[in-house]
Structures are given as structure tokens and as C-alpha cells.
Short mmCIF file of C-alpha atoms and ligand atoms in Angstrom, two decimals:
data_model
loop_
_atom_site.label_atom_id
_atom_site.label_comp_id
_atom_site.label_asym_id
_atom_site.label_seq_id
_atom_site.Cartn_x
_atom_site.Cartn_y
_atom_site.Cartn_z
CA MET Z 1 18.03 110.33 226.23
CA ASN Z 2 16.19 109.65 229.47
CA ALA Z 3 19.28 108.47 231.30
CA GLN Z 4 18.46 110.69 234.22
CA LYS Z 5 15.18 108.94 234.73
CA SER Z 6 16.43 105.39 234.43
CA PHE Z 7 19.60 105.85 236.50
CA SER Z 8 18.32 108.21 239.15
CA GLY Z 9 21.07 107.65 241.60
CA LEU Z 10 21.41 106.06 244.97
CA PHE Z 11 17.73 105.73 245.64
CA ALA Z 12 17.30 103.47 242.63
CA ALA Z 13 20.46 101.56 243.55
CA ILE Z 14 19.13 100.82 247.02
CA ALA Z 15 15.73 99.81 245.65
CA ALA Z 16 17.52 97.59 243.14
CA ALA Z 17 19.62 95.97 245.82
CA ILE Z 18 16.40 94.95 247.55
CA VAL Z 19 14.85 93.74 244.29
CA CYS Z 20 18.05 91.88 243.36
CA SER Z 21 18.19 90.01 246.62
CA ALA Z 22 14.58 89.03 246.06
CA PHE Z 23 15.55 87.72 242.61
CA GLY Z 24 18.50 86.03 244.26
CA VAL Z 25 16.06 83.60 245.82
CA VAL Z 26 14.94 82.60 242.33
CA ALA Z 27 18.51 82.44 241.02
CA SER Z 28 19.65 80.23 243.88
CA ALA Z 29 18.00 77.36 242.01
CA ASP Z 30 21.41 77.22 240.27
CA PRO Z 31 23.86 77.63 243.17
CA GLY Z 32 27.57 77.81 242.34
CA PRO Z 33 30.05 75.60 244.16
CA ALA Z 34 30.98 78.34 246.63
CA GLY Z 35 27.41 79.58 247.02
CA ALA Z 36 28.19 82.09 244.29
CA LYS Z 37 25.25 82.76 241.99
CA LEU Z 38 24.20 84.62 238.91
CA GLU Z 39 21.99 87.65 239.37
CA PRO Z 40 19.90 89.78 237.04
CA LEU Z 41 21.22 93.19 236.05
CA GLY Z 42 20.20 96.10 238.29
CA PRO Z 43 20.43 99.83 237.57
CA VAL Z 44 23.89 101.31 237.18
CA PRO Z 45 25.34 102.67 240.43
CA VAL Z 46 25.80 106.45 240.44
CA PRO Z 47 28.08 108.12 243.03
CA ALA Z 48 26.35 110.69 245.24
CA ASP Z 49 28.83 113.42 244.24
CA ASN Z 50 28.35 112.98 240.49
CA PRO Z 51 24.62 112.77 239.72
CA MET Z 52 23.58 112.18 236.11
CA THR Z 53 21.95 115.00 234.17
CA PRO Z 54 21.27 115.07 230.42
CA GLU Z 55 23.53 118.14 229.99
CA LYS Z 56 26.41 116.48 231.83
CA ILE Z 57 26.05 113.27 229.80
CA GLU Z 58 26.07 115.33 226.59
CA LEU Z 59 29.22 117.20 227.68
CA GLY Z 60 30.82 113.85 228.54
CA ARG Z 61 29.91 112.48 225.12
CA MET Z 62 31.50 115.49 223.39
CA LEU Z 63 34.73 115.08 225.38
CA TYR Z 64 34.78 111.30 224.80
CA PHE Z 65 34.82 111.83 221.04
CA ASP Z 66 37.15 114.86 221.00
CA PRO Z 67 40.70 114.01 219.84
CA ARG Z 68 41.91 117.38 221.17
CA LEU Z 69 42.12 115.70 224.57
CA SER Z 70 45.35 114.10 223.31
CA GLY Z 71 48.68 115.89 223.00
CA ASP Z 72 48.77 115.85 219.20
CA SER Z 73 44.97 115.90 218.73
CA SER Z 74 45.06 112.46 217.08
CA LEU Z 75 43.44 110.23 219.71
CA SER Z 76 40.07 110.47 221.40
CA CYS Z 77 38.77 108.00 223.99
CA ALA Z 78 36.56 106.72 221.15
CA LYS Z 79 39.59 105.90 218.97
CA CYS Z 80 40.64 103.11 221.34
CA HIS Z 81 37.22 102.43 222.86
CA ASP Z 82 35.35 102.48 219.56
CA PRO Z 83 31.53 102.27 219.80
CA SER Z 84 31.45 100.34 216.51
CA LYS Z 85 33.91 97.76 217.95
CA GLY Z 86 32.20 96.98 221.23
CA PHE Z 87 33.91 99.99 222.83
CA SER Z 88 37.25 98.23 222.40
CA ASN Z 89 39.37 98.30 219.22
CA GLY Z 90 38.86 94.81 217.81
CA VAL Z 91 42.54 93.83 217.78
CA GLN Z 92 44.95 92.08 220.13
CA LEU Z 93 46.78 95.08 221.57
CA SER Z 94 45.77 98.68 222.09
CA ASP Z 95 46.51 101.56 219.79
CA ALA Z 96 49.01 103.94 221.34
CA TYR Z 97 50.23 107.51 221.15
CA PRO Z 98 52.12 107.99 217.86
CA GLY Z 99 55.70 106.82 218.25
CA THR Z 100 54.93 104.42 221.10
CA LYS Z 101 53.45 100.92 221.28
CA HIS Z 102 51.00 99.62 223.84
CA TRP Z 103 51.30 96.42 225.82
CA ARG Z 104 47.73 95.62 226.86
CA HIS Z 105 44.44 94.79 225.22
CA VAL Z 106 41.78 97.51 225.30
CA PRO Z 107 39.11 96.48 227.82
CA THR Z 108 35.63 97.51 226.77
CA VAL Z 109 34.03 100.56 228.38
CA LEU Z 110 30.68 98.71 228.18
CA ASN Z 111 29.46 98.11 231.74
CA ALA Z 112 32.69 99.50 233.24
CA ALA Z 113 30.22 101.60 235.23
CA TYR Z 114 29.40 98.52 237.31
CA ALA Z 115 32.99 97.50 238.05
CA LYS Z 116 34.63 97.89 241.43
CA PHE Z 117 38.08 98.28 239.85
CA GLN Z 118 39.19 99.83 236.56
CA PHE Z 119 42.16 98.62 234.44
CA TRP Z 120 43.33 95.01 234.11
CA ASP Z 121 45.35 95.43 237.29
CA GLY Z 122 42.61 97.36 239.12
CA ARG Z 123 44.73 100.45 239.74
CA ALA Z 124 41.75 102.86 239.66
CA ASP Z 125 38.64 102.47 241.76
CA SER Z 126 36.16 104.70 239.95
CA LEU Z 127 35.40 105.91 236.45
CA GLU Z 128 36.21 109.45 237.60
CA ALA Z 129 39.65 108.37 238.84
CA GLN Z 130 40.21 106.32 235.66
CA ALA Z 131 39.34 108.99 233.09
CA VAL Z 132 42.29 111.28 233.79
CA GLY Z 133 44.77 108.38 233.54
CA PRO Z 134 44.86 107.89 229.76
CA ILE Z 135 44.92 111.64 229.14
CA ALA Z 136 48.34 112.04 230.76
CA ALA Z 137 49.75 108.58 229.93
CA PRO Z 138 52.67 108.94 227.47
CA ILE Z 139 51.57 105.73 225.70
CA GLU Z 140 47.94 106.84 225.40
CA MET Z 141 46.96 110.50 224.99
CA ASN Z 142 50.21 112.10 226.20
CA GLN Z 143 48.56 115.36 227.20
CA ASN Z 144 49.52 117.87 229.87
CA TYR Z 145 46.59 118.65 232.20
CA THR Z 146 47.35 122.36 232.61
CA HIS Z 147 47.66 122.76 228.88
CA LEU Z 148 44.46 120.83 228.22
CA VAL Z 149 42.49 123.00 230.66
CA GLU Z 150 43.69 126.14 228.82
CA LYS Z 151 42.98 124.60 225.42
CA LEU Z 152 39.40 123.67 226.35
CA SER Z 153 38.88 127.04 228.05
CA GLY Z 154 39.59 128.61 224.65
CA ILE Z 155 36.60 126.79 223.16
CA PRO Z 156 33.46 128.82 223.95
CA HIS Z 157 31.10 125.83 223.90
CA TYR Z 158 33.14 123.92 226.49
CA ARG Z 159 33.54 127.05 228.64
CA ASP Z 160 29.75 127.58 228.59
CA GLN Z 161 28.91 123.93 229.23
CA PHE Z 162 31.26 123.60 232.23
CA LYS Z 163 29.60 126.76 233.63
CA LYS Z 164 26.12 125.37 232.98
CA VAL Z 165 26.73 121.83 234.21
CA PHE Z 166 29.15 122.41 237.10
CA ASN Z 167 28.94 126.16 237.66
CA SER Z 168 32.73 126.18 237.28
CA ASP Z 169 35.56 126.92 234.88
CA VAL Z 170 37.00 123.99 232.93
CA THR Z 171 38.76 121.72 235.46
CA MET Z 172 40.20 118.23 235.16
CA ASP Z 173 37.99 117.04 238.04
CA ASN Z 174 34.83 118.15 236.31
CA LEU Z 175 36.03 116.89 232.94
CA ALA Z 176 36.45 113.45 234.55
CA LYS Z 177 32.98 113.68 236.09
CA ALA Z 178 31.35 114.51 232.74
CA ILE Z 179 33.11 111.65 230.95
CA ALA Z 180 32.20 109.24 233.77
CA ALA Z 181 28.54 110.32 233.58
CA PHE Z 182 28.57 109.56 229.84
CA GLU Z 183 30.23 106.17 230.46
CA ARG Z 184 27.42 105.31 232.90
CA THR Z 185 25.07 105.34 229.91
CA ILE Z 186 27.20 102.75 228.07
CA VAL Z 187 25.64 99.74 229.74
CA SER Z 188 23.73 96.57 228.87
CA LYS Z 189 19.99 96.43 229.09
CA PRO Z 190 18.58 93.43 230.95
CA GLY Z 191 18.44 90.57 228.42
CA LYS Z 192 17.28 86.97 228.14
CA VAL Z 193 19.53 85.66 230.94
CA ASP Z 194 18.15 88.38 233.25
CA LYS Z 195 14.61 87.37 232.33
CA TYR Z 196 15.42 83.76 233.06
CA LEU Z 197 17.00 84.62 236.43
CA SER Z 198 13.95 86.69 237.29
CA GLY Z 199 11.70 83.68 236.86
CA ASP Z 200 10.83 83.49 233.14
CA LYS Z 201 12.01 79.94 232.46
CA SER Z 202 11.11 80.21 228.77
CA ALA Z 203 13.59 83.04 228.19
CA LEU Z 204 16.47 80.66 227.42
CA THR Z 205 16.68 77.83 224.89
CA ASP Z 206 17.34 74.31 226.18
CA SER Z 207 20.94 74.55 224.96
CA GLU Z 208 21.47 77.88 226.77
CA LYS Z 209 19.98 76.39 229.95
CA ARG Z 210 22.29 73.39 229.76
CA GLY Z 211 25.16 75.83 229.15
CA MET Z 212 24.22 77.73 232.29
CA GLU Z 213 24.24 74.47 234.25
CA LEU Z 214 27.73 73.71 232.98
CA PHE Z 215 28.84 77.27 233.78
CA THR Z 216 27.62 76.97 237.36
CA GLY Z 217 28.49 73.26 237.68
CA LYS Z 218 31.08 71.10 235.96
CA ALA Z 219 33.02 73.93 234.29
CA ASN Z 220 33.00 75.93 237.55
CA CYS Z 221 33.16 79.31 235.79
CA ILE Z 222 30.84 80.60 238.51
CA ALA Z 223 33.64 80.37 241.08
CA CYS Z 224 35.04 83.64 239.70
CA HIS Z 225 32.38 84.88 237.27
CA HIS Z 226 29.26 85.53 239.34
CA GLY Z 227 26.75 88.23 240.25
CA ALA Z 228 24.97 90.43 237.72
CA LEU Z 229 28.16 91.25 235.78
CA LEU Z 230 29.62 87.75 236.08
CA THR Z 231 32.65 88.92 237.98
CA ASP Z 232 33.74 88.50 241.59
CA ASN Z 233 35.57 91.87 241.33
CA GLU Z 234 38.73 90.04 242.37
CA PHE Z 235 42.10 89.25 240.81
CA HIS Z 236 43.27 85.77 239.76
CA THR Z 237 46.15 84.15 237.91
CA THR Z 238 44.75 82.03 235.11
CA GLY Z 239 48.05 81.68 233.25
CA VAL Z 240 47.01 83.24 229.94
CA PRO Z 241 49.99 82.62 227.60
CA GLU Z 242 52.40 85.41 226.73
CA ILE Z 243 52.07 86.72 223.19
CA GLU Z 244 54.92 87.22 220.77
CA PRO Z 245 54.82 91.00 220.19
CA LEU Z 246 55.33 91.57 223.91
CA GLN Z 247 58.43 89.41 223.91
CA LYS Z 248 59.95 90.61 220.63
CA GLU Z 249 59.06 94.23 219.89
CA ALA Z 250 61.46 96.67 221.53
CA ASP Z 251 58.88 99.45 221.79
CA ARG Z 252 56.47 97.17 223.67
CA ILE Z 253 59.21 95.97 226.00
CA ALA Z 254 60.12 99.63 226.61
CA THR Z 255 56.48 100.29 227.49
CA ARG Z 256 56.51 97.41 230.00
CA HIS Z 257 59.69 98.77 231.62
CA PHE Z 258 58.25 102.27 231.60
CA PHE Z 259 55.06 101.07 233.28
CA ALA Z 260 57.03 99.19 235.95
CA THR Z 261 59.19 102.28 236.58
CA ASP Z 262 56.12 104.50 236.74
CA GLN Z 263 54.58 102.15 239.34
CA LYS Z 264 57.86 102.33 241.33
CA TYR Z 265 58.36 98.61 240.88
CA PRO Z 266 61.88 97.55 241.98
CA ASN Z 267 64.40 96.73 239.20
CA PRO Z 268 61.94 97.68 236.46
CA ARG Z 269 64.25 96.63 233.58
CA SER Z 270 64.33 93.09 234.91
CA VAL Z 271 60.57 92.80 234.43
CA ASP Z 272 60.12 90.20 231.69
CA ALA Z 273 56.33 89.75 231.67
CA ASP Z 274 53.11 91.48 232.62
CA TYR Z 275 52.96 90.91 236.40
CA GLY Z 276 49.44 92.36 236.54
CA ARG Z 277 48.20 93.12 240.04
CA GLU Z 278 51.71 92.71 241.50
CA PHE Z 279 52.76 96.01 239.91
CA ILE Z 280 50.21 97.73 242.13
CA THR Z 281 50.51 95.78 245.40
CA LYS Z 282 54.26 94.88 245.02
CA SER Z 283 53.37 91.51 246.50
CA GLN Z 284 54.80 88.49 244.64
CA SER Z 285 51.71 86.47 245.51
CA ASP Z 286 49.85 88.79 243.12
CA ARG Z 287 52.11 87.98 240.15
CA GLY Z 288 50.11 87.22 237.03
CA LYS Z 289 46.81 88.22 238.61
CA PHE Z 290 44.35 90.19 236.52
CA LYS Z 291 40.90 91.51 237.20
CA THR Z 292 38.10 89.02 236.53
CA PRO Z 293 36.33 90.74 233.63
CA SER Z 294 32.57 90.91 233.15
CA LEU Z 295 31.21 88.36 230.69
CA ARG Z 296 28.44 90.53 229.29
CA GLU Z 297 28.55 91.60 225.62
CA LEU Z 298 31.45 89.24 224.78
CA LYS Z 299 30.01 88.77 221.29
CA TYR Z 300 31.15 92.29 220.44
CA THR Z 301 34.44 92.57 222.32
CA ALA Z 302 36.84 89.96 220.87
CA PRO Z 303 39.73 89.31 221.22
CA TYR Z 304 39.91 88.38 224.90
CA MET Z 305 42.13 88.61 227.99
CA HIS Z 306 44.56 91.31 229.20
CA ASN Z 307 46.84 90.72 226.21
CA GLY Z 308 44.19 89.74 223.66
CA ALA Z 309 45.73 86.25 223.52
CA PHE Z 310 42.48 84.54 222.46
CA GLU Z 311 40.63 85.41 219.30
CA THR Z 312 37.40 83.54 219.96
CA LEU Z 313 35.23 82.28 222.79
CA GLU Z 314 35.97 78.76 221.56
CA ASP Z 315 39.68 79.44 222.28
CA VAL Z 316 38.74 80.66 225.77
CA ILE Z 317 36.69 77.54 226.56
CA GLU Z 318 39.51 75.28 225.32
CA PHE Z 319 41.94 77.15 227.57
CA TYR Z 320 39.76 76.54 230.63
CA MET Z 321 39.15 72.88 229.68
CA LYS Z 322 42.93 72.39 230.03
CA GLY Z 323 42.70 73.91 233.52
CA GLY Z 324 44.11 77.26 232.35
CA GLY Z 325 47.75 77.95 231.43
CA ASP Z 326 51.14 77.46 233.08
CA HIS Z 327 51.97 79.76 235.96
CA LYS Z 328 53.46 79.16 239.37
CA ASN Z 329 50.69 81.30 240.87
CA LYS Z 330 47.85 79.65 238.99
CA ASP Z 331 44.58 79.73 240.91
CA ALA Z 332 43.65 76.41 242.53
CA LEU Z 333 40.06 76.93 241.37
CA LEU Z 334 41.17 76.14 237.81
CA LYS Z 335 41.06 72.42 237.12
CA PRO Z 336 40.89 70.56 233.80
CA PHE Z 337 37.48 69.27 232.74
CA ASP Z 338 36.04 67.48 229.72
CA LEU Z 339 33.10 68.57 227.62
CA THR Z 340 31.32 66.56 224.93
CA ASP Z 341 30.84 68.41 221.64
CA GLN Z 342 27.24 69.07 222.65
CA GLU Z 343 28.31 70.44 226.05
CA PHE Z 344 30.92 72.64 224.39
CA ASP Z 345 28.23 74.12 222.14
CA ASP Z 346 25.89 74.55 225.12
CA LEU Z 347 28.45 76.46 227.20
CA LEU Z 348 29.20 78.66 224.18
CA ALA Z 349 25.48 79.27 223.66
CA PHE Z 350 25.14 80.41 227.27
CA LEU Z 351 28.12 82.79 226.95
CA GLU Z 352 26.58 84.21 223.78
CA ALA Z 353 23.21 84.63 225.52
CA LEU Z 354 24.93 87.15 227.82
CA SER Z 355 25.26 89.56 224.88
CA SER Z 356 22.58 91.95 223.66
CA PRO Z 357 20.90 90.83 220.40
CA THR Z 358 22.23 93.95 218.67
CA PRO Z 359 25.40 95.82 219.63
CA ILE Z 360 25.13 98.65 222.13
CA THR Z 361 26.54 101.77 220.60
CA ALA Z 362 26.86 105.52 221.17
CA GLU Z 363 26.33 108.30 218.73
CA LYS Z 364 29.25 110.44 217.70
CA PRO Z 365 28.42 114.15 218.10
CA ALA Z 366 27.49 115.65 214.71
CA GLU Z 367 30.30 118.18 215.06
CA LEU Z 368 32.87 119.12 217.64
CA PRO Z 369 32.83 122.61 219.16
CA LYS Z 370 35.05 125.18 217.44
CA LYS Z 371 37.68 127.40 219.06
CA SER Z 372 37.08 131.12 219.53
CA ASP Z 373 38.90 131.79 216.21
CA GLY Z 374 36.35 129.60 214.41
CA THR Z 375 38.70 126.70 213.67
CA LEU Z 376 38.52 123.17 215.06
C1 HEC T 401 45.50 104.78 223.13
C2 HEC T 401 44.35 103.97 223.46
C3 HEC T 401 43.46 104.46 224.56
C4 HEC T 401 42.90 105.70 224.72
C5 HEC T 401 43.08 106.93 223.86
C6 HEC T 401 42.05 105.60 225.87
N1 HEC T 401 42.09 104.34 226.40
FE1 HEC T 401 40.99 103.64 227.94
N2 HEC T 401 42.12 102.00 227.99
C7 HEC T 401 43.05 101.63 227.05
C8 HEC T 401 43.77 100.46 227.52
C9 HEC T 401 44.86 99.73 226.78
C10 HEC T 401 43.25 100.16 228.79
C11 HEC T 401 43.74 99.06 229.73
C12 HEC T 401 45.04 99.55 230.35
C13 HEC T 401 45.49 98.77 231.56
O1 HEC T 401 44.72 97.94 232.07
O2 HEC T 401 46.62 99.00 232.01
C14 HEC T 401 42.17 101.13 229.04
C15 HEC T 401 41.35 101.11 230.15
C16 HEC T 401 40.21 101.89 230.27
C17 HEC T 401 39.13 101.68 231.22
C18 HEC T 401 39.05 100.56 232.23
C19 HEC T 401 38.07 99.49 231.78
C20 HEC T 401 38.20 98.22 232.58
O3 HEC T 401 37.36 97.33 232.41
O4 HEC T 401 39.15 98.04 233.35
C21 HEC T 401 38.21 102.68 231.00
C22 HEC T 401 36.89 102.88 231.73
C23 HEC T 401 38.73 103.52 229.95
N3 HEC T 401 39.94 103.00 229.52
C24 HEC T 401 38.15 104.69 229.50
C25 HEC T 401 38.84 105.62 228.70
C26 HEC T 401 38.47 107.01 228.56
C27 HEC T 401 37.29 107.68 229.22
C28 HEC T 401 39.37 107.57 227.69
C29 HEC T 401 39.47 108.99 227.24
C30 HEC T 401 39.70 109.99 228.30
C31 HEC T 401 40.28 106.50 227.31
N4 HEC T 401 39.95 105.35 227.96
C32 HEC T 401 41.31 106.66 226.38
C33 HEC T 401 43.30 102.29 225.86
C34 HEC T 401 42.96 103.62 225.63
C1 HEC T 402 39.94 81.39 239.00
C2 HEC T 402 38.97 82.34 238.54
C3 HEC T 402 38.34 82.12 237.19
C4 HEC T 402 37.62 81.02 236.75
C5 HEC T 402 37.31 79.75 237.50
C6 HEC T 402 37.20 81.34 235.40
N1 HEC T 402 37.65 82.57 235.03
FE1 HEC T 402 37.32 83.48 233.27
N2 HEC T 402 38.61 84.97 233.80
C7 HEC T 402 39.23 85.10 235.02
C8 HEC T 402 40.24 86.14 234.96
C9 HEC T 402 41.13 86.60 236.08
C10 HEC T 402 40.23 86.60 233.62
C11 HEC T 402 41.19 87.63 233.02
C12 HEC T 402 42.50 86.93 232.71
C13 HEC T 402 43.48 87.76 231.91
O1 HEC T 402 43.11 88.78 231.33
O2 HEC T 402 44.64 87.36 231.82
C14 HEC T 402 39.18 85.86 232.94
C15 HEC T 402 38.79 86.08 231.61
C16 HEC T 402 37.76 85.43 230.99
C17 HEC T 402 37.24 85.77 229.68
C18 HEC T 402 37.73 86.93 228.82
C19 HEC T 402 36.83 88.13 228.94
C20 HEC T 402 37.37 89.37 228.27
O3 HEC T 402 36.62 90.32 228.16
O4 HEC T 402 38.54 89.40 227.85
C21 HEC T 402 36.23 84.89 229.40
C22 HEC T 402 35.40 84.85 228.14
C23 HEC T 402 36.14 83.98 230.52
N3 HEC T 402 37.07 84.35 231.47
C24 HEC T 402 35.24 82.94 230.60
C25 HEC T 402 35.32 81.97 231.58
C26 HEC T 402 34.63 80.70 231.50
C27 HEC T 402 33.72 80.27 230.36
C28 HEC T 402 34.99 79.99 232.61
C29 HEC T 402 34.61 78.56 232.96
C30 HEC T 402 34.97 77.58 231.98
C31 HEC T 402 35.88 80.83 233.39
N4 HEC T 402 36.07 82.01 232.72
C32 HEC T 402 36.46 80.47 234.60
C33 HEC T 402 38.96 84.33 236.14
C34 HEC T 402 38.34 83.09 236.10
#
């Protein structure tokens, strides 16, 4: 793994920013309606206080696959963000801690390293801040931090690796840093769309090119999905329909009320839907807003949206053709549009061209480190 070399921190990020703006000139051949444009993928940004090293990435990988991070040792990060399922779980709603039920779709970890906000409602602003969330969450890993630190300190390999990588004992801060460093390796490589945007006009088929024109033109996807990751890093209400399990299943409704309570949302038991960003800002104008997700690697991450409402990309396109769903806060940028069958196929071909030809994956460690008594 030469991750250190290819993602060597701020320096590379600055160089890339210069290169990207140079490419931007090329890409501006396809300007979006608001001047928004598509850009080729640059190197992953690495925070100055968490540089990547091969040892840290390896420690992060070990922790990512270790179910002992959860209270009952049944759930690792990889259980819900499964490398063989596009780093999501392939079904509508997330797995959950035994005895509870989840209420949101698992967003992929792929390219999360590029995102300004983490979670559908953007409540974390870095991978480091995000990683400790699921560990304590009663509906996810339901683990106590103090207990976890002691548990991992009783595993000689972890004790040694924290010493080696961070020159420290096992701490939650450093555990988060190691996992985040590993996640920064779970990213797309520049693909055919990047080649095209960098000037190689033969990189896309005619259908994919027409699809890109629709994306940046008539279908106006570019208004929200732009830049290298095809996201504006903002929140919008698109009016994705509610799904039945969230209306009917008592355990999922309990989870919604629990989440609202946990976010100190007023009258949490009156909350009858996923209010998205409003739970964080408490501002009614944010009701129904969710983070604009990246559109890279969609081929491997179905189903789609915060509640997994849509099984296929065809369903997603049909939703947008109707101008999105019903919601009093629906974004004015969403307007109905028509596509001929050919145009529909072209737009789909462009969306598919944003995925790597083969799935990006991550290798599970051959074995997990044993405790000092020799057991797992
Ligand atoms: C029980 C399933 C489950 C487990 C275990 C789990 N996650 Fe998640 N993860 C989710 C769900 C569901 C969300 C979205 C929650 C939300 O938006 O409120 C999420 C969100 C995320 C995100 C944000 C991605 C984005 O695009 O917003 C990252 C990154 C992430 N998880 C990494 C991890 C890491 C690292 C671990 C292990 C420490 C982990 N997850 C454990 C289910 C899980
Ligand atoms: C007004 C801003 C906006 C516009 C315009 C827009 N989107 Fe989105 N898109 C979003 C938001 C926000 C979400 C997440 C919604 C949710 O989870 O409820 C999303 C989700 C998606 C997803 C699901 C991705 C995933 O990982 O779950 C796809 C695919 C998508 N959009 C494609 C498109 C296409 C194609 C167009 C043009 C036809 C388009 N979008 C136009 C804001 C927008």
C-alpha cells in the first residue's frame, strides 16, 4: 500500500487545487446553469493533525473490521459498511444493534474522505469526529468508550500499535484518527469522466457525452451535484417519499423518537417523519433537508437516498423527471422535465460512467489480534 505516497497531505492538496482550477478551464466547456461545473478528482484531503502513514492505515483497517468495538462484539464498522457491498449494506435500511432497529439507509464510506459533512443530516464535520459516533450509539455499536479503551488495552497488538503509531496508550481520539486514516484510502481512482474533463474527449462514449449534457443542461442535476464529487456539500429538500417500515414498525418509530430526544429536539414524540437537517439546526426551514450525496460509485451502492426509498438509478431519474416528491419545503431548483427514451438511457449511461469499472474494495485482515490470554 503506497497510500502515504499518493496522499501526502496538504502539499499535494494545494498542488491539486491549482491543477484542478487549471482543469476547470477545460471543464467550463459544459457550464451548469448557476456556473456550477464538474471537475476531475483530485487527491484526498488529509488534515494536518492526522497525517497518513502505512502503520496508521493498517491499525485503522484492523479496528474497522473488529467487531469487539461493539458492546456485544457482534458488529464491526465493516458489518454495516461492507466492502463487498460498496461499503454500504445493500438493503433499504441499516442493520442495527441487536434488539433495536435502524431508521436510515447506510451511506457508503467510499469517498466520504472528500465530504465536508458526514451523516445524512451533516451532524459531523470530519471523519475523526464521525468515527466515535456509531461506537456509542445505542442503535449502532452500543459501546461504552471507557470500557472499550480498557478492552483494547488488554490486547497486546493494539497496545503496541497505538504506542508505535501515536506514541500513546489506547485512546478514543487516536482510535478515531486511525480509522479515519484507513477511510481516506477508500476512495475512487480518477476514471473515464475525469479523463474527459481533463481534455481527453475520446474517454466517453457518445451516449455518455449526451448524458453529461443532459446532466448539466435540461435535467439540471448540476445545480446541486457539481465539483469533483458531484455534490455542492449543501442540504436540500427533494421530497423523497416516506417508506412503510418507518411508519409502521414500532422499533423504528422508537428510534426516530430516540434520535429526536438525543438531539434535544422539542416534543420529540410528536416527530412523525425524518426531519433531516432540522434535527441539527432546529430551524423549520431545514425540514426534510438532507446532504447532497456524491454520485461516484453509484453502481455499487444501491439502494439510494437517506431512507433507501429507490432501488435503482432508473427509479431516481423518474423521481427527478416528476420534479421530485411532495414536500412543503421542496427546493425550487427541482422542476419536472421530459426525457425521450434515448435521453433517459444517455443520462443513465453518464451516471454509470461515474463508477469505477470494477468495485473498489478493502481487504479484511487475515486475523484479528488476540487478547493477552490468547483468546479472541
Ligand atoms: C449498525 C450499522 C452501522 C455500524 C456498525 C457503523 N455504521 Fe457508519 N453509518 C451507519 C448509518 C445508518 C449511517 C447514517 C446515519 C445518519 O445519517 O444518521 C452511517 C454513517 C457513517 C458515515 C457517514 C458517511 C456519509 O456519507 O455521511 C461514515 C463515514 C461511517 N458511518 C463510518 C463508520 C465507521 C468508521 C464505523 C465503525 C466505527 C461505522 N460507521 C459503524 C451505519 C453503521
Ligand atoms: C435541489 C438539489 C438537487 C438536484 C437539482 C438534484 N439532486 Fe440528486 N440529490 C439531492 C439530495 C439532497 C439528495 C439526497 C436526498 C435524500 O437522501 O433524501 C440527492 C440524492 C441523489 C441520488 C442518490 C445518491 C445516493 O447515494 O443515495 C442520486 C442518484 C441523485 N441524487 C441523482 C440526481 C440526478 C440524476 C439529478 C438530475 C436529474 C439530481 N440528482 C438533481 C439534491 C439534488
